[in-house]
mmCIF file of C-alpha atoms in Angstrom:
data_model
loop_
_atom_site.group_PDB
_atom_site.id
_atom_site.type_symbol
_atom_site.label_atom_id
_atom_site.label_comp_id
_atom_site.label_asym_id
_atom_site.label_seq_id
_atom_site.Cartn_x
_atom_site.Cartn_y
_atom_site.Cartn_z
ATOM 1 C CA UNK A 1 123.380 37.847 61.850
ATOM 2 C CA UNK A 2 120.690 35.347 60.659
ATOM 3 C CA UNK A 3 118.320 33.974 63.280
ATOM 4 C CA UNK A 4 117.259 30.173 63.038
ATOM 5 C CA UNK A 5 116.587 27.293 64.754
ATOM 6 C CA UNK A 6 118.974 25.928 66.449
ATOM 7 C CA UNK A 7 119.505 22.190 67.042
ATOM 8 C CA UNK A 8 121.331 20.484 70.461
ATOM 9 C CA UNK A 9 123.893 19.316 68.202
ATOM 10 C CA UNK A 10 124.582 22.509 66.840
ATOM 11 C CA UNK A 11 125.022 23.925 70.244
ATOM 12 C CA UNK A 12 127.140 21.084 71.444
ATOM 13 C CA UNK A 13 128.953 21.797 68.635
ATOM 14 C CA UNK A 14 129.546 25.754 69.846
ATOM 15 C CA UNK A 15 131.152 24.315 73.710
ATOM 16 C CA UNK A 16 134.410 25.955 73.869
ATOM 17 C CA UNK A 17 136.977 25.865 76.658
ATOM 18 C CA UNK A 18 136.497 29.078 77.584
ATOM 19 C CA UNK A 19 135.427 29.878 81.161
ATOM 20 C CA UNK A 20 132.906 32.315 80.500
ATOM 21 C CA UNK A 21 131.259 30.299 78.317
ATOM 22 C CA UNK A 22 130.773 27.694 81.329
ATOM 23 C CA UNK A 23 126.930 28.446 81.470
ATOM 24 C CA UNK A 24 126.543 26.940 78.204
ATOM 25 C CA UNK A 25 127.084 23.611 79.383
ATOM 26 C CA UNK A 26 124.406 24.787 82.097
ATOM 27 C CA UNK A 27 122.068 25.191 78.924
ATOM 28 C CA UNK A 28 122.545 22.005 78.032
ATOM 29 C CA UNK A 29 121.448 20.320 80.714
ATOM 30 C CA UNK A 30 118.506 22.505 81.600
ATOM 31 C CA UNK A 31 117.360 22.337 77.932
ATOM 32 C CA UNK A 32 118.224 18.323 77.882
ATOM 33 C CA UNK A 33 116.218 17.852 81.127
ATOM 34 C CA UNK A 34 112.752 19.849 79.779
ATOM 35 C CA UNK A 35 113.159 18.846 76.096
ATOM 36 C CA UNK A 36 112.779 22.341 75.216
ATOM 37 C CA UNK A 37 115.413 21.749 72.083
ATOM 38 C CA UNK A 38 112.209 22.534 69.910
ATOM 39 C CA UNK A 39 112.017 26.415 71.347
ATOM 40 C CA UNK A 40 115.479 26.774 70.320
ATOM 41 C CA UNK A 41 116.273 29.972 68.645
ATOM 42 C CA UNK A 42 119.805 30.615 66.986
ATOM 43 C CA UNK A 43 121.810 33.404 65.991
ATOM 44 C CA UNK A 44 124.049 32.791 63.598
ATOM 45 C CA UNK A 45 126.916 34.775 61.650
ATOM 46 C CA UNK A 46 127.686 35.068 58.221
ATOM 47 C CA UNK A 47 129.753 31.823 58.177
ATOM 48 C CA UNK A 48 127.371 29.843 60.176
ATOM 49 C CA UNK A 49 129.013 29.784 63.715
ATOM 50 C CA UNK A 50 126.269 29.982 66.355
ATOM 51 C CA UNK A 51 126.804 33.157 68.092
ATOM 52 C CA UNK A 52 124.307 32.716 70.818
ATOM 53 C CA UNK A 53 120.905 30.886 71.702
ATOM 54 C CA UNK A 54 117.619 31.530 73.790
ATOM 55 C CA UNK A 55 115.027 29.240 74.383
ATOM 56 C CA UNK A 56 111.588 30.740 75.583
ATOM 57 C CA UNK A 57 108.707 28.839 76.338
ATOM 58 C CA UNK A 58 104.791 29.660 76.102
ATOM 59 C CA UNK A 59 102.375 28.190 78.934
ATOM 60 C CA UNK A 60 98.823 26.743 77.671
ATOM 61 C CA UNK A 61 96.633 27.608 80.533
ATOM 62 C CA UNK A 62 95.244 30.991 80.402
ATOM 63 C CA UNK A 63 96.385 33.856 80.658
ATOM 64 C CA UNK A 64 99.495 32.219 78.562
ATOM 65 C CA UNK A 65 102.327 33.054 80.159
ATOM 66 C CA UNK A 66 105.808 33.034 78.200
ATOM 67 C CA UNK A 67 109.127 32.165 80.061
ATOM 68 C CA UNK A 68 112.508 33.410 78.985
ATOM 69 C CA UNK A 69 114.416 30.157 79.936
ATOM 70 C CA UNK A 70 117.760 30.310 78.905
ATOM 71 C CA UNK A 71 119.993 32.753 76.866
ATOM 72 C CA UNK A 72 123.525 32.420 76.153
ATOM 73 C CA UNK A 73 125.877 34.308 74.086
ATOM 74 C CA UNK A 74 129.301 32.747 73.642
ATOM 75 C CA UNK A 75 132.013 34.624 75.234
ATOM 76 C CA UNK A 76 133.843 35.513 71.470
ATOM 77 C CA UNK A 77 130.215 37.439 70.062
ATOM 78 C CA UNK A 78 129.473 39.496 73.488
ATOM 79 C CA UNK A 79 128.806 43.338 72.857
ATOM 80 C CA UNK A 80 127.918 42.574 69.315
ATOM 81 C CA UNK A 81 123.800 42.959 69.684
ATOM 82 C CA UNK A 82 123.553 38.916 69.742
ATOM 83 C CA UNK A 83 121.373 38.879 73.604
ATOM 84 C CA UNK A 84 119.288 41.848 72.318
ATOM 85 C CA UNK A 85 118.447 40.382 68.628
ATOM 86 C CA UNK A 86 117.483 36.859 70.582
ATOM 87 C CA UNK A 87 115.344 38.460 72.978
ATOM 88 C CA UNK A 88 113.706 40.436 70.835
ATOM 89 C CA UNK A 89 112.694 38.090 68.165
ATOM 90 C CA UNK A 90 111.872 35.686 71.154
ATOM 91 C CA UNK A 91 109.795 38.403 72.435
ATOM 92 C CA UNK A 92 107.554 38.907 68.968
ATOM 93 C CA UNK A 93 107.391 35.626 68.546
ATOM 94 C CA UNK A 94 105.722 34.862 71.922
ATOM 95 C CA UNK A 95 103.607 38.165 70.905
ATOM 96 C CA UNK A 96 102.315 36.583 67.854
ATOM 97 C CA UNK A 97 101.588 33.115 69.575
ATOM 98 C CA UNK A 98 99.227 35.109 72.084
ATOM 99 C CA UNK A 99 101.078 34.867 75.170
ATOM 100 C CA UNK A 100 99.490 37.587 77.956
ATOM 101 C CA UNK A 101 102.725 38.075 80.440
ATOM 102 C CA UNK A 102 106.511 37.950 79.548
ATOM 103 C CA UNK A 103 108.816 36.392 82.619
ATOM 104 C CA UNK A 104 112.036 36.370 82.914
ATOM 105 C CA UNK A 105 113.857 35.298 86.149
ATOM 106 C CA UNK A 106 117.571 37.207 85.403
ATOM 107 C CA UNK A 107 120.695 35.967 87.380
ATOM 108 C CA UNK A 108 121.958 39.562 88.918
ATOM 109 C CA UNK A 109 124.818 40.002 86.361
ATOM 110 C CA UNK A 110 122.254 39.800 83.913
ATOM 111 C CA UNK A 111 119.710 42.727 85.657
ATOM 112 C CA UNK A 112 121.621 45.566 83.287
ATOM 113 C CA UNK A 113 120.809 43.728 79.967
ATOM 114 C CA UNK A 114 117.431 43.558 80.718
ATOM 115 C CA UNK A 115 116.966 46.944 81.955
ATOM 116 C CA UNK A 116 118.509 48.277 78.843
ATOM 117 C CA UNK A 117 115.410 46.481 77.019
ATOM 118 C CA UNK A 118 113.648 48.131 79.716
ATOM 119 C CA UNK A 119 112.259 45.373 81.364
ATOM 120 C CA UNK A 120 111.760 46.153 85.159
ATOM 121 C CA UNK A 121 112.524 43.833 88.018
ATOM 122 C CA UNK A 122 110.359 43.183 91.046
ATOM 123 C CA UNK A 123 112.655 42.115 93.726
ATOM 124 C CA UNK A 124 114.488 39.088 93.982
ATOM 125 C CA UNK A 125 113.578 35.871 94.342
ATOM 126 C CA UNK A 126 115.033 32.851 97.062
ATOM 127 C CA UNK A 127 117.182 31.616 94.214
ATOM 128 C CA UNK A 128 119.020 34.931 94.732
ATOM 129 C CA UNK A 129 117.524 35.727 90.799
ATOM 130 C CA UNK A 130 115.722 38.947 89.836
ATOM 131 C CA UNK A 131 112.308 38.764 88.669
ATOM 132 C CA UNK A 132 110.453 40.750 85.619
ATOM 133 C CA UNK A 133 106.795 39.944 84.486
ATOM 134 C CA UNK A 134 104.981 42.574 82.696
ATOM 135 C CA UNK A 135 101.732 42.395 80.466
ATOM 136 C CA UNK A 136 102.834 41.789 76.810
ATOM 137 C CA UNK A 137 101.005 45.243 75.154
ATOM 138 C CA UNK A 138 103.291 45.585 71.703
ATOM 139 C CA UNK A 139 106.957 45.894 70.481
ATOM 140 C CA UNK A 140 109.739 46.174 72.831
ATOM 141 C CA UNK A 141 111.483 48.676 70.430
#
């Protein structure tokens, strides 16, 4: 698995007709609508096909606060490590770029990856969504 940059068109390109990849189109739009294409991070396999995508985004008022946006794995690379690479290069990277706190706001299907990086939720939010933010303090593995 290499991990990249990955461009809208790439991602497009990735769309099946799969149902369970429906949220992709979801990632789209969100990433269209807060022209966060730059804070795209790929995963790609050996022959190039996007596996999965995250894009995370760091605040500029202080403390900076990083925001796990969106992360998708297409339905035909699940269970192969693609979520956990993404998040964790997301989360060094944001480490490096000096961001204090780590959010992510997790869609309760989702609560079990996270708590396998152990990440710990604080209750849910009115969006029905679980909430984590912890103090970035060093590696996640």
């Amino acid at each position: 698995m290499k991990l990249r940059s990955c461009t809208r068109a790439e991602f497009v390109a990735a769309i099946t007709t799969d149902k369970a990849d429906g949220f992709a189109k979801t990632f789209v739009a969100k990433a269209d609508m807060q022209e966060q294409w730059d804070e795209c991070l790929g995963a790609f396999d050996s022959s190039g096909e996007l596996m999965g995508a995250i894009i995370t985004t760091l605040g500029k008022t202080n403390p900076r606060v990083a925001n796990l946006q969106l992360l998708h794995t297409f339905n035909k690379h699940r269970r192969k490590g693609v979520a956990k690479e993404l998040t964790l290069a997301s989360y060094d990277d944001i480490l490096a770029r000096g961001a204090v706190y780590f959010r992510v706001s997790a869609e309760p299907p989702a609560v079990p990856f996270y708590e396998s990086l152990r990440f710990t939720f604080w209750g849910k939010q009115k969006s029905g969504c679980s909430l984590s933010i912890f103090k970035v303090n060093g590696l996640l593995e």
